[in-house]
Short mmCIF file of C-alpha atoms in Angstrom, two decimals:
data_model
loop_
_atom_site.label_atom_id
_atom_site.label_comp_id
_atom_site.label_asym_id
_atom_site.label_seq_id
_atom_site.Cartn_x
_atom_site.Cartn_y
_atom_site.Cartn_z
CA UNK A 1 -63.29 16.93 -0.25
CA UNK A 2 -64.96 16.73 -3.64
CA UNK A 3 -64.25 14.18 -6.31
CA UNK A 4 -60.89 14.25 -8.06
CA UNK A 5 -60.97 16.17 -11.34
CA UNK A 6 -59.44 14.73 -14.48
CA UNK A 7 -58.95 16.43 -17.85
CA UNK A 8 -58.81 14.22 -20.96
CA UNK A 9 -57.06 15.82 -23.95
CA UNK A 10 -57.86 13.38 -26.77
CA UNK A 11 -58.96 14.00 -30.35
CA UNK A 12 -60.51 10.58 -30.97
CA UNK A 13 -64.06 11.18 -29.80
CA UNK A 14 -64.90 7.51 -29.26
CA UNK A 15 -61.86 6.89 -27.06
CA UNK A 16 -62.42 10.10 -25.10
CA UNK A 17 -66.05 9.17 -24.49
CA UNK A 18 -65.25 5.65 -23.28
CA UNK A 19 -62.57 6.91 -20.89
CA UNK A 20 -64.84 9.70 -19.63
CA UNK A 21 -67.70 7.28 -18.90
CA UNK A 22 -65.40 4.84 -17.10
CA UNK A 23 -63.84 7.58 -15.00
CA UNK A 24 -67.21 9.09 -14.11
CA UNK A 25 -68.40 5.62 -13.08
CA UNK A 26 -65.38 5.51 -10.73
CA UNK A 27 -66.46 8.82 -9.20
CA UNK A 28 -64.11 11.25 -10.92
CA UNK A 29 -65.17 14.63 -12.26
CA UNK A 30 -64.19 14.58 -15.93
CA UNK A 31 -63.93 17.08 -18.78
CA UNK A 32 -62.52 16.65 -22.26
CA UNK A 33 -60.74 18.70 -24.92
CA UNK A 34 -60.42 17.57 -28.54
CA UNK A 35 -57.23 19.34 -29.60
CA UNK A 36 -53.95 20.49 -28.13
CA UNK A 37 -54.66 24.22 -28.11
CA UNK A 38 -58.02 23.88 -26.32
CA UNK A 39 -56.58 21.30 -23.97
CA UNK A 40 -53.67 23.53 -23.04
CA UNK A 41 -55.99 26.46 -22.34
CA UNK A 42 -58.29 24.30 -20.22
CA UNK A 43 -55.36 22.77 -18.36
CA UNK A 44 -53.91 26.17 -17.51
CA UNK A 45 -57.12 27.94 -16.50
CA UNK A 46 -58.68 25.29 -14.26
CA UNK A 47 -57.43 23.10 -11.44
CA UNK A 48 -56.96 19.38 -12.14
CA UNK A 49 -55.91 16.41 -10.08
CA UNK A 50 -54.64 14.61 -13.20
CA UNK A 51 -54.40 15.13 -16.96
CA UNK A 52 -54.64 12.37 -19.59
CA UNK A 53 -52.81 13.70 -22.63
CA UNK A 54 -52.76 12.10 -26.08
CA UNK A 55 -49.49 12.57 -27.98
CA UNK A 56 -51.00 12.80 -31.49
CA UNK A 57 -53.22 15.87 -31.35
CA UNK A 58 -54.34 18.48 -33.89
CA UNK A 59 -53.34 22.15 -33.48
CA UNK A 60 -50.64 21.39 -30.91
CA UNK A 61 -49.12 17.96 -30.35
CA UNK A 62 -49.13 16.37 -26.93
CA UNK A 63 -45.40 16.72 -26.32
CA UNK A 64 -45.60 20.47 -26.95
CA UNK A 65 -48.66 20.75 -24.68
CA UNK A 66 -46.72 18.87 -22.02
CA UNK A 67 -43.66 21.09 -22.42
CA UNK A 68 -45.72 24.28 -22.07
CA UNK A 69 -47.64 22.96 -19.08
CA UNK A 70 -44.50 21.91 -17.27
CA UNK A 71 -42.97 25.35 -17.79
CA UNK A 72 -45.68 26.70 -15.47
CA UNK A 73 -46.97 23.71 -13.49
CA UNK A 74 -44.55 21.13 -12.12
CA UNK A 75 -47.01 19.28 -9.90
CA UNK A 76 -50.19 18.17 -11.71
CA UNK A 77 -49.77 14.49 -12.68
CA UNK A 78 -49.82 13.91 -16.45
CA UNK A 79 -50.24 10.50 -18.09
CA UNK A 80 -49.49 10.30 -21.81
CA UNK A 81 -51.73 8.30 -24.16
CA UNK A 82 -49.95 7.08 -27.27
CA UNK A 83 -50.81 4.74 -30.10
CA UNK A 84 -47.14 4.34 -30.94
CA UNK A 85 -45.33 1.94 -28.65
CA UNK A 86 -41.91 3.35 -29.48
CA UNK A 87 -39.05 4.17 -27.15
CA UNK A 88 -38.51 7.75 -28.46
CA UNK A 89 -42.10 8.76 -27.62
CA UNK A 90 -41.81 7.41 -24.09
CA UNK A 91 -38.37 8.89 -23.46
CA UNK A 92 -39.33 12.30 -24.86
CA UNK A 93 -42.52 12.38 -22.81
CA UNK A 94 -40.82 11.37 -19.57
CA UNK A 95 -37.96 13.79 -20.19
CA UNK A 96 -40.48 16.61 -20.63
CA UNK A 97 -42.05 15.81 -17.28
CA UNK A 98 -44.78 13.21 -17.85
CA UNK A 99 -45.47 11.05 -14.79
CA UNK A 100 -46.43 7.95 -16.76
CA UNK A 101 -47.56 6.74 -20.17
CA UNK A 102 -49.90 4.07 -21.48
CA UNK A 103 -50.02 2.68 -25.01
CA UNK A 104 -53.25 2.28 -26.98
CA UNK A 105 -55.05 -0.03 -27.07
CA UNK A 106 -55.09 -0.47 -23.29
CA UNK A 107 -57.27 -2.18 -20.73
CA UNK A 108 -59.32 0.35 -18.77
CA UNK A 109 -58.38 -1.42 -15.52
CA UNK A 110 -54.71 -0.71 -16.17
CA UNK A 111 -55.42 2.95 -16.92
CA UNK A 112 -57.47 3.28 -13.73
CA UNK A 113 -54.65 1.71 -11.71
CA UNK A 114 -52.09 4.11 -13.17
CA UNK A 115 -54.38 7.07 -12.48
CA UNK A 116 -54.85 6.00 -8.86
CA UNK A 117 -51.08 5.55 -8.43
CA UNK A 118 -50.27 8.98 -9.89
CA UNK A 119 -52.87 10.77 -7.78
CA UNK A 120 -51.79 8.93 -4.64
CA UNK A 121 -48.11 9.78 -5.22
CA UNK A 122 -48.93 13.40 -5.95
CA UNK A 123 -51.08 13.72 -2.82
CA UNK A 124 -48.22 12.38 -0.69
CA UNK A 125 -45.78 14.75 -2.37
CA UNK A 126 -48.08 17.74 -1.82
CA UNK A 127 -48.44 16.84 1.86
CA UNK A 128 -44.66 16.77 2.21
CA UNK A 129 -44.41 20.00 0.24
CA UNK A 130 -46.67 21.75 2.75
CA UNK A 131 -44.08 21.33 5.49
CA UNK A 132 -42.78 24.84 6.18
CA UNK A 133 -39.18 25.65 5.21
CA UNK A 134 -36.64 25.45 8.00
CA UNK A 135 -35.66 28.89 9.26
CA UNK A 136 -34.01 30.85 12.01
CA UNK A 137 -33.80 34.63 12.09
CA UNK A 138 -33.09 35.72 8.50
CA UNK A 139 -31.84 32.30 7.33
CA UNK A 140 -34.21 30.07 5.34
CA UNK A 141 -33.65 26.54 4.05
CA UNK A 142 -35.96 24.76 1.58
CA UNK A 143 -35.16 21.06 1.83
CA UNK A 144 -37.03 20.15 -1.36
CA UNK A 145 -35.19 22.57 -3.62
CA UNK A 146 -32.07 22.69 -1.38
CA UNK A 147 -32.22 26.48 -1.62
CA UNK A 148 -30.50 28.34 1.23
CA UNK A 149 -30.92 32.08 1.66
CA UNK A 150 -29.97 34.65 4.27
CA UNK A 151 -31.37 38.16 4.06
CA UNK A 152 -32.72 37.04 0.68
CA UNK A 153 -29.25 36.24 -0.64
CA UNK A 154 -28.78 32.74 -2.09
CA UNK A 155 -25.98 30.70 -0.50
CA UNK A 156 -24.30 27.81 -2.29
CA UNK A 157 -23.52 24.80 -0.09
CA UNK A 158 -21.96 21.42 -0.79
CA UNK A 159 -24.20 18.38 -0.07
CA UNK A 160 -22.37 17.71 3.24
CA UNK A 161 -22.56 21.34 4.32
CA UNK A 162 -26.26 21.34 3.50
CA UNK A 163 -26.90 18.17 5.54
CA UNK A 164 -25.00 19.63 8.48
CA UNK A 165 -26.95 22.87 8.31
CA UNK A 166 -30.27 21.02 8.19
CA UNK A 167 -29.30 18.95 11.26
CA UNK A 168 -28.30 22.07 13.18
CA UNK A 169 -31.53 23.81 12.17
CA UNK A 170 -33.72 20.87 13.10
CA UNK A 171 -32.13 21.00 16.54
CA UNK A 172 -31.83 24.76 16.89
CA UNK A 173 -31.38 26.08 20.43
CA UNK A 174 -29.97 22.68 21.46
CA UNK A 175 -26.28 22.05 22.11
CA UNK A 176 -25.03 19.21 19.89
CA UNK A 177 -21.78 17.37 20.54
CA UNK A 178 -19.44 16.18 17.83
CA UNK A 179 -20.42 12.53 18.18
CA UNK A 180 -24.10 13.34 17.60
CA UNK A 181 -23.26 15.36 14.54
CA UNK A 182 -20.93 12.67 13.14
CA UNK A 183 -23.60 9.99 13.57
CA UNK A 184 -26.43 11.97 11.98
CA UNK A 185 -24.54 13.72 9.18
CA UNK A 186 -21.66 11.37 8.33
CA UNK A 187 -23.31 8.10 9.38
CA UNK A 188 -22.79 5.33 11.91
CA UNK A 189 -20.03 3.75 9.84
CA UNK A 190 -17.83 6.86 9.77
CA UNK A 191 -14.48 6.07 11.40
CA UNK A 192 -12.55 9.25 10.67
CA UNK A 193 -11.48 12.02 13.01
CA UNK A 194 -14.27 13.91 14.79
CA UNK A 195 -12.36 17.09 13.94
CA UNK A 196 -14.11 16.87 10.57
CA UNK A 197 -17.09 18.47 12.37
CA UNK A 198 -15.01 21.51 13.29
CA UNK A 199 -13.76 21.78 9.72
CA UNK A 200 -17.28 21.73 8.26
CA UNK A 201 -18.67 24.08 10.88
CA UNK A 202 -15.93 26.48 9.84
CA UNK A 203 -16.95 26.08 6.18
CA UNK A 204 -20.58 26.75 7.10
CA UNK A 205 -19.74 29.82 9.17
CA UNK A 206 -17.85 31.35 6.27
CA UNK A 207 -20.94 31.02 4.11
CA UNK A 208 -23.89 31.73 6.41
CA UNK A 209 -22.39 33.87 9.21
CA UNK A 210 -19.48 35.91 7.88
CA UNK A 211 -20.55 39.25 6.45
CA UNK A 212 -23.97 39.22 8.14
CA UNK A 213 -25.22 41.22 11.12
CA UNK A 214 -24.88 38.45 13.70
CA UNK A 215 -23.73 34.81 13.86
CA UNK A 216 -26.17 31.91 14.03
CA UNK A 217 -23.75 29.08 14.80
CA UNK A 218 -22.33 29.29 18.31
CA UNK A 219 -19.53 27.32 19.94
CA UNK A 220 -20.21 25.83 23.35
CA UNK A 221 -16.75 25.25 24.79
CA UNK A 222 -15.99 21.68 25.75
CA UNK A 223 -19.27 20.40 24.31
CA UNK A 224 -19.97 21.26 20.68
CA UNK A 225 -22.15 23.64 18.72
CA UNK A 226 -25.57 25.26 18.86
CA UNK A 227 -27.55 27.14 16.24
CA UNK A 228 -29.55 30.01 17.70
CA UNK A 229 -30.16 33.70 17.44
CA UNK A 230 -27.80 35.59 19.77
CA UNK A 231 -29.27 36.52 23.11
CA UNK A 232 -26.05 38.15 24.21
CA UNK A 233 -22.55 38.21 22.88
CA UNK A 234 -20.85 34.85 23.46
#
């Protein structure tokens, strides 16, 4: 792996130079842009591990640069640099998708710590993101976005239905009894009737099985339920 790449979008040349030197000393690959328009172009056409973005920029202000970047790139960490320690700036920036902010003047050690934290968090998130979506036959479930599709058709589920589906999928081809499903989906402290499982399985079947070529949720009499592709008619 090469060094992490950081883009500094900052119009004050002296500040940009100091940050660039400090980051290069820490082993980062660093480039700079002196206005919002050039920074936005550079941010969109090259890959970066983190972007330092000043709010007060010529041509295009930092909040607008942030908004446009986030419309296309939801993952690259962005730390805002602002000379104005005001709540509206911070709130607007965070609402538009900034990961963090730091107010000028700042200690370089604090900036370095925030950069390390953002990159570390993003790396962990990317690793989790690389986990493949859960799937069986023509059903696909993306746990991060909570998107469920079958034959490419989006299916709306309640939070409990979604959790139940994920548990069944994670244990596909295994027969699960009601007690197991209660414990994992409703929690250890659930003291209601285990028939709630049958009710929610029925809800799920209406949404992911009815109207499709074959069922995925199968009843195992006297035991519970199993999610699998049909080998033969039950």
